[in-house]
Short mmCIF file of C-alpha atoms in Angstrom, two decimals:
data_model
loop_
_atom_site.label_atom_id
_atom_site.label_comp_id
_atom_site.label_asym_id
_atom_site.label_seq_id
_atom_site.Cartn_x
_atom_site.Cartn_y
_atom_site.Cartn_z
CA MET S 1 -29.26 26.82 47.78
CA ARG S 2 -31.59 24.84 46.23
CA GLU S 3 -32.46 27.34 44.14
CA GLU S 4 -28.07 27.46 42.94
CA ASN S 5 -28.47 23.84 42.51
CA GLN S 6 -31.61 23.48 40.01
CA SER S 7 -30.32 26.70 37.60
CA ALA S 8 -27.65 24.29 37.48
CA THR S 9 -29.59 21.73 35.98
CA THR S 10 -31.20 23.45 33.20
CA ASP S 11 -29.47 23.41 29.48
CA PHE S 12 -26.94 25.47 28.33
CA THR S 13 -27.14 28.24 25.53
CA LEU S 14 -24.25 27.36 22.76
CA LEU S 15 -23.36 31.04 20.08
CA GLY S 16 -22.05 29.48 18.13
CA VAL S 17 -18.71 30.98 16.40
CA THR S 18 -18.96 34.64 16.68
CA GLY S 19 -23.07 34.95 17.78
CA GLN S 20 -23.68 37.18 14.69
CA GLN S 21 -25.88 35.08 12.45
CA HIS S 22 -24.36 35.63 9.10
CA GLN S 23 -21.34 35.60 10.32
CA GLU S 24 -22.48 31.64 11.57
CA ASP S 25 -23.87 31.31 8.01
CA ILE S 26 -20.39 31.04 7.06
CA PHE S 27 -19.21 28.81 9.22
CA LEU S 28 -22.48 26.16 9.19
CA LEU S 29 -21.02 26.33 5.05
CA LEU S 30 -17.47 25.76 6.22
CA PHE S 31 -18.43 22.25 8.86
CA LEU S 32 -20.94 21.53 5.65
CA PHE S 33 -17.46 21.73 3.33
CA ILE S 34 -14.73 20.01 6.99
CA TYR S 35 -16.46 17.52 7.68
CA PRO S 36 -17.22 15.04 5.18
CA ILE S 37 -13.92 15.58 4.24
CA THR S 38 -12.54 14.42 7.25
CA LEU S 39 -14.28 11.23 8.36
CA GLY S 40 -14.59 10.33 3.80
CA GLY S 41 -10.04 10.78 3.51
CA ASN S 42 -9.75 9.41 7.50
CA MET S 43 -11.98 6.77 6.53
CA LEU S 44 -10.09 5.37 3.57
CA ILE S 45 -6.95 6.01 5.82
CA ILE S 46 -8.32 3.48 7.48
CA LEU S 47 -9.32 1.04 5.30
CA ALA S 48 -6.37 1.21 3.33
CA ILE S 49 -3.98 0.37 5.64
CA LEU S 50 -6.48 -2.73 6.79
CA SER S 51 -6.11 -3.66 3.23
CA ASP S 52 -2.75 -3.78 2.47
CA GLY S 53 -0.11 -5.84 3.78
CA ARG S 54 2.34 -3.79 2.84
CA LEU S 55 1.12 -1.42 5.33
CA HIS S 56 0.77 -3.53 8.87
CA ASN S 57 4.09 -1.59 10.01
CA PRO S 58 3.79 1.01 13.24
CA MET S 59 3.89 3.84 11.00
CA TYR S 60 0.44 3.40 9.53
CA PHE S 61 -0.92 1.91 12.16
CA PHE S 62 -0.74 4.88 14.42
CA LEU S 63 -1.17 5.92 10.86
CA ALA S 64 -4.26 4.78 11.81
CA ASN S 65 -5.34 5.25 15.22
CA LEU S 66 -4.70 8.36 14.24
CA SER S 67 -7.63 8.23 11.97
CA LEU S 68 -9.60 6.70 14.27
CA VAL S 69 -9.19 9.44 16.39
CA ASP S 70 -9.77 12.56 14.23
CA ILE S 71 -12.46 11.26 13.33
CA PHE S 72 -14.59 11.05 16.64
CA PHE S 73 -12.64 14.37 17.24
CA SER S 74 -14.45 16.65 14.87
CA SER S 75 -17.82 14.42 15.45
CA VAL S 76 -18.14 15.01 18.62
CA THR S 77 -18.24 19.04 18.17
CA ILE S 78 -19.54 19.55 14.24
CA PRO S 79 -22.22 17.78 13.99
CA LYS S 80 -23.96 18.40 16.77
CA ALA S 81 -23.28 22.96 15.87
CA LEU S 82 -25.20 21.74 12.52
CA ALA S 83 -28.08 19.73 14.17
CA ASN S 84 -28.51 22.98 16.25
CA HIS S 85 -28.23 26.39 13.00
CA VAL S 86 -31.24 23.45 11.79
CA LEU S 87 -33.38 23.34 14.21
CA GLY S 88 -32.64 27.24 14.76
CA SER S 89 -32.05 25.74 18.72
CA LYS S 90 -28.69 26.69 19.58
CA ALA S 91 -30.06 24.54 23.87
CA ILE S 92 -27.53 21.18 24.67
CA SER S 93 -28.61 19.88 27.50
CA TYR S 94 -26.65 20.57 31.07
CA VAL S 95 -25.62 16.53 31.18
CA GLY S 96 -24.63 16.79 26.84
CA CYS S 97 -22.48 19.33 27.88
CA PHE S 98 -20.51 18.23 30.81
CA MET S 99 -20.59 15.02 27.97
CA GLN S 100 -19.32 16.46 25.20
CA MET S 101 -16.42 18.45 27.31
CA ASP S 102 -14.81 15.25 28.84
CA PHE S 103 -14.99 13.51 24.97
CA MET S 104 -13.18 16.76 23.25
CA LEU S 105 -10.53 17.22 26.01
CA ALA S 106 -9.98 13.40 26.15
CA PHE S 107 -9.55 12.66 21.64
CA GLY S 108 -8.14 15.72 22.14
CA ASN S 109 -5.32 14.62 25.10
CA THR S 110 -5.30 11.16 22.47
CA ASP S 111 -4.14 13.35 19.62
CA SER S 112 -1.57 14.49 21.38
CA TYR S 113 -0.15 11.88 22.02
CA ILE S 114 -0.48 10.07 18.62
CA LEU S 115 0.88 12.29 18.00
CA ALA S 116 3.66 11.86 19.41
CA ALA S 117 3.76 8.32 19.08
CA MET S 118 4.42 8.70 14.97
CA ALA S 119 6.85 11.06 15.48
CA ILE S 120 9.34 9.09 17.68
CA ASP S 121 8.73 5.89 14.58
CA ARG S 122 9.60 8.11 12.41
CA ALA S 123 13.00 9.47 14.22
CA VAL S 124 13.74 5.11 15.55
CA ALA S 125 13.17 4.47 11.30
CA ILE S 126 15.68 6.70 10.41
CA SER S 127 18.40 7.03 13.25
CA ARG S 128 18.76 2.82 13.34
CA PRO S 129 16.76 1.70 10.76
CA LEU S 130 18.68 -1.48 11.33
CA HIS S 131 17.63 -1.80 14.63
CA TYR S 132 14.02 -0.39 14.21
CA THR S 133 11.80 -4.00 13.81
CA THR S 134 13.13 -4.78 17.03
CA ILE S 135 12.70 -0.83 19.12
CA MET S 136 8.81 -0.42 17.49
CA SER S 137 8.64 -4.25 18.61
CA LEU S 138 4.77 -5.33 18.29
CA ARG S 139 4.14 -4.74 21.75
CA LEU S 140 5.26 -1.26 21.85
CA CYS S 141 3.30 0.36 19.62
CA VAL S 142 0.01 -1.54 21.05
CA LEU S 143 1.58 0.48 24.40
CA MET S 144 2.45 3.59 23.55
CA VAL S 145 -1.63 3.08 21.53
CA VAL S 146 -3.00 2.14 24.23
CA GLY S 147 -1.23 4.45 26.70
CA SER S 148 -1.81 7.56 24.45
CA TRP S 149 -6.23 6.54 25.00
CA VAL S 150 -5.52 5.77 29.03
CA VAL S 151 -4.34 9.27 29.13
CA GLY S 152 -5.84 11.19 27.04
CA ASN S 153 -9.19 10.52 29.70
CA ALA S 154 -7.21 10.54 32.05
CA ASN S 155 -6.06 13.84 31.59
CA ALA S 156 -9.93 14.47 30.76
CA LEU S 157 -12.45 12.92 32.67
CA PRO S 158 -10.62 15.83 35.64
CA HIS S 159 -12.12 18.21 34.29
CA ALA S 160 -15.13 17.28 33.57
CA LEU S 161 -16.00 15.99 37.03
CA LEU S 162 -15.46 19.30 39.08
CA THR S 163 -16.37 22.16 36.37
CA ALA S 164 -18.96 19.53 36.53
CA SER S 165 -19.56 20.13 39.85
CA LEU S 166 -20.05 24.46 40.04
CA SER S 167 -22.69 26.06 40.09
CA PHE S 168 -24.08 28.31 37.39
CA CYS S 169 -26.64 30.49 38.66
CA GLY S 170 -27.53 33.52 36.33
CA ASN S 171 -26.24 33.25 32.53
CA LYS S 172 -25.78 30.74 30.94
CA GLU S 173 -24.44 31.11 27.62
CA VAL S 174 -21.93 29.56 26.16
CA ALA S 175 -19.37 31.18 24.53
CA ASN S 176 -18.34 29.20 21.68
CA PHE S 177 -20.37 26.03 19.78
CA TYR S 178 -19.00 23.86 21.45
CA CYS S 179 -18.98 23.38 25.41
CA ASP S 180 -15.37 24.31 26.51
CA ILE S 181 -13.55 24.71 30.12
CA ILE S 182 -12.70 27.90 29.72
CA PRO S 183 -16.28 29.49 28.75
CA LEU S 184 -17.97 27.05 31.55
CA LEU S 185 -14.80 28.29 33.90
CA LYS S 186 -15.87 32.09 33.57
CA LEU S 187 -19.98 30.92 33.54
CA SER S 188 -19.66 29.51 37.42
CA CYS S 189 -20.32 31.34 40.77
CA SER S 190 -18.33 28.54 42.00
CA ASP S 191 -14.75 29.03 43.73
CA ILE S 192 -12.31 28.01 40.56
CA ARG S 193 -9.44 28.37 42.05
CA VAL S 194 -8.57 25.08 42.16
CA ASN S 195 -10.34 24.38 38.77
CA VAL S 196 -7.64 26.29 37.45
CA ARG S 197 -5.32 25.25 38.40
CA ILE S 198 -6.49 21.71 37.66
CA MET S 199 -7.22 22.99 33.94
CA TYR S 200 -3.21 24.56 33.79
CA LEU S 201 -1.40 21.62 35.13
CA GLY S 202 -4.00 19.54 32.16
CA VAL S 203 -2.53 22.32 29.83
CA GLY S 204 1.24 20.60 31.21
CA VAL S 205 0.85 16.92 30.72
CA PHE S 206 -1.27 18.19 27.13
CA SER S 207 2.29 19.53 26.27
CA VAL S 208 4.56 15.94 27.11
CA PRO S 209 4.64 14.92 23.57
CA LEU S 210 5.04 18.87 22.30
CA PHE S 211 8.65 17.81 23.80
CA CYS S 212 8.69 14.37 21.87
CA ILE S 213 7.87 15.95 19.61
CA ILE S 214 10.38 18.19 18.88
CA VAL S 215 13.48 16.02 19.53
CA SER S 216 12.17 13.77 17.96
CA TYR S 217 13.12 15.64 15.14
CA VAL S 218 16.10 17.14 16.27
CA ARG S 219 17.55 13.79 15.99
CA VAL S 220 15.44 12.83 12.19
CA PHE S 221 17.72 15.82 11.30
CA ALA S 222 20.89 15.29 12.45
CA THR S 223 20.59 12.08 11.08
CA VAL S 224 19.57 13.61 7.94
CA LEU S 225 22.39 15.89 7.30
CA ARG S 226 24.65 12.98 7.89
CA VAL S 227 23.26 10.11 4.96
CA PRO S 228 24.64 11.16 1.16
CA SER S 229 21.18 11.27 -0.46
CA THR S 230 20.80 14.08 -1.30
CA LYS S 231 17.17 13.00 -3.00
CA GLY S 232 16.20 11.51 0.75
CA ILE S 233 17.64 14.61 2.37
CA LEU S 234 15.48 16.93 -0.01
CA LYS S 235 12.16 14.46 0.36
CA ALA S 236 12.55 13.96 4.01
CA PHE S 237 12.81 18.13 4.52
CA SER S 238 9.56 18.31 3.09
CA THR S 239 7.50 15.65 4.34
CA CYS S 240 9.13 16.86 7.57
CA GLY S 241 8.90 20.81 7.00
CA SER S 242 4.77 19.03 6.59
CA HIS S 243 4.68 17.58 9.07
CA LEU S 244 5.70 20.56 11.26
CA THR S 245 3.35 22.74 10.51
CA MET S 246 0.40 20.50 11.44
CA VAL S 247 2.30 20.43 14.51
CA SER S 248 3.27 23.70 14.67
CA LEU S 249 -1.14 24.96 13.74
CA TYR S 250 -2.52 22.00 16.37
CA TYR S 251 -0.68 22.80 19.30
CA GLY S 252 -0.18 26.52 18.19
CA THR S 253 -3.73 26.91 18.79
CA ILE S 254 -4.67 25.04 22.00
CA MET S 255 -2.03 26.74 24.02
CA GLY S 256 -2.62 29.65 23.16
CA MET S 257 -6.68 28.95 23.68
CA TYR S 258 -5.21 27.65 27.07
CA SER S 259 -2.54 28.77 29.19
CA ARG S 260 -3.28 32.68 28.87
CA PRO S 261 -5.15 33.71 32.30
CA LEU S 262 -9.07 32.69 31.96
CA THR S 263 -10.24 36.40 32.15
CA SER S 264 -8.22 37.52 28.89
CA TYR S 265 -11.15 34.41 27.34
CA SER S 266 -13.56 36.05 24.81
CA LEU S 267 -16.88 35.04 21.87
CA LYS S 268 -14.64 36.13 19.10
CA ASP S 269 -11.14 33.89 20.34
CA ALA S 270 -14.08 30.58 19.16
CA VAL S 271 -12.71 30.89 15.56
CA LEU S 272 -9.49 29.73 17.30
CA THR S 273 -10.86 25.84 18.32
CA VAL S 274 -12.47 25.55 14.58
CA MET S 275 -8.84 25.07 13.64
CA TYR S 276 -7.96 22.70 16.19
CA THR S 277 -11.22 20.88 16.50
CA ALA S 278 -12.70 21.04 12.91
CA VAL S 279 -9.30 22.28 10.35
CA THR S 280 -6.45 19.64 11.33
CA PRO S 281 -8.71 16.26 11.80
CA MET S 282 -9.21 17.41 7.83
CA LEU S 283 -5.60 18.16 6.51
CA ASN S 284 -4.09 15.35 8.48
CA PRO S 285 -5.19 12.49 5.77
CA PHE S 286 -3.76 15.25 3.44
CA ILE S 287 -0.27 15.37 4.99
CA TYR S 288 0.87 12.60 6.63
CA SER S 289 -0.69 9.68 4.61
CA LEU S 290 -1.70 11.38 1.28
CA ARG S 291 2.22 12.34 -0.05
CA ASN S 292 3.51 8.61 0.35
CA ARG S 293 3.64 6.30 -2.65
CA ASP S 294 2.45 3.44 -0.33
CA MET S 295 -0.16 4.85 1.17
CA LYS S 296 -1.32 6.19 -2.55
CA ALA S 297 -0.80 2.86 -4.21
CA ALA S 298 -3.28 1.05 -1.25
CA LEU S 299 -5.35 3.31 -1.76
CA GLY S 300 -5.37 2.55 -5.86
CA LYS S 301 -5.96 -0.80 -5.09
CA LEU S 302 -8.41 -0.34 -2.23
CA PHE S 303 -10.49 1.94 -5.45
CA LEU S 304 -9.78 -0.80 -7.83
CA HIS S 305 -11.42 -4.22 -4.68
CA ARG S 306 -14.44 -1.63 -5.36
CA SER S 307 -14.79 -1.88 -8.84
CA SER S 308 -13.81 -5.23 -9.86
CA SER S 309 -15.65 -8.68 -9.18
CA SER S 310 -15.90 -10.46 -6.38
CA LEU S 311 -13.83 -13.03 -8.44
CA GLN S 312 -11.69 -10.50 -9.76
CA TYR S 313 -11.24 -9.20 -6.12
CA GLN S 314 -10.56 -12.89 -4.93
CA ALA S 315 -8.01 -13.33 -7.78
CA VAL S 316 -6.44 -10.52 -7.12
CA VAL S 317 -6.06 -10.98 -2.29
CA SER S 318 -5.05 -14.59 -2.67
CA GLN S 319 -1.82 -13.09 -4.70
CA PRO S 320 1.14 -13.28 -1.69
CA VAL S 321 1.76 -9.75 -0.36
CA CYS S 322 5.63 -8.21 -0.04
CA PRO S 323 6.55 -9.16 2.71
CA GLN S 324 7.24 -6.41 5.80
CA ASN S 325 10.96 -6.74 5.15
CA GLU S 326 11.09 -5.22 2.11
CA ARG S 327 10.51 -2.02 4.00
CA GLN S 328 12.07 -3.01 7.72
CA PRO S 329 14.47 -6.31 7.19
CA MET S 330 15.23 -7.95 9.40
CA LEU S 331 18.86 -7.38 11.35
CA ASP S 332 21.06 -9.48 10.11
CA PRO S 333 24.20 -11.70 11.90
CA ALA S 334 26.35 -8.68 11.24
CA VAL S 335 23.90 -6.66 12.99
CA ARG S 336 23.98 -8.32 16.01
CA ASN S 337 28.13 -8.72 16.86
CA GLY S 338 28.57 -4.92 15.85
CA ALA S 339 30.04 -5.77 12.36
CA ILE S 340 27.58 -3.09 10.35
CA SER S 341 30.19 -0.25 8.91
CA GLY S 342 28.67 3.17 9.14
CA ARG S 343 28.70 3.76 5.53
CA GLU S 344 25.71 1.23 5.40
CA VAL S 345 23.83 2.24 8.81
CA LYS S 346 24.56 5.61 6.57
CA THR S 347 23.04 3.38 3.28
CA ALA S 348 19.29 2.19 5.09
CA ALA S 349 18.80 5.33 6.80
CA ALA S 350 19.17 6.91 3.52
CA GLU S 351 16.63 4.49 1.60
CA LYS S 352 14.22 5.15 5.29
CA MET S 353 13.79 8.52 4.04
CA GLU S 354 12.90 7.24 0.24
CA GLN S 355 9.92 6.07 1.61
CA PHE S 356 9.44 8.70 4.57
#
């Protein structure tokens, strides 16, 4: 028993994405391309939102948090994979392995819940445009983001602790480029039945936001089809289509990994993990923001500020900021009294879709 416990404290070996050196070189180049774009793109989104008062509303508040989570999400795995490749070492310490697994699961779950919050925000903006600022208050937005972080970490920690309590007696080669729960469970010589049940329960908790996203977009589509703006309809369908493509890519690869029997996992499945650990965090800034005219304007202003003199910068930021009312008008008395017409509601929804 002492030998088993001793063996559990030694380093693990990360086999990489494929285990073949020439293919690993290709993935090294891929990571070297993806990671700087992920960091740069998401950092620009955060800085643009912070610097432009017109973007201080729920939609961009959620987007900034999504970008922050995506930076952490990709940083948990890719730098270690790159460092191991450059140093010619595949080792990761026992403690480092389970910390990496815990952070990976936590950020993945948080990402999932923030995506749901963004979908709910868009559904409210389009289906209830005149009541949008009342429903999506600052307090509710903060609670949704804090709740995403709390649930994400709460759903990750039990898996890390339970897996760390297992014994690893023989082979310690993790069939992936980072410490993931499935290959670690397959390496254990302990009884893992409880761990597997908890893992599937965690998949259920992770899937709750997907249901919210589907319901939200169904409501968006139902509202879109009733508005009089053809341009707004086309814009909304185009935007929703790209959003749903990213959601399908993210949830599809993760659910494909964690919803099937443990015995079916092999090293070749590690390629799937690249999609949600590296590709989706890189694409999110492009999908959720760079097609948005307000975000493009904010990024242009950000670059202008960086290139201008300090005097010009002070002149720009001292200008009055466009009030949020321009995008999210406060309810007027007619709305509060229920005297607003159906046509006016549809017109407001169409205006929201123009900004979607």
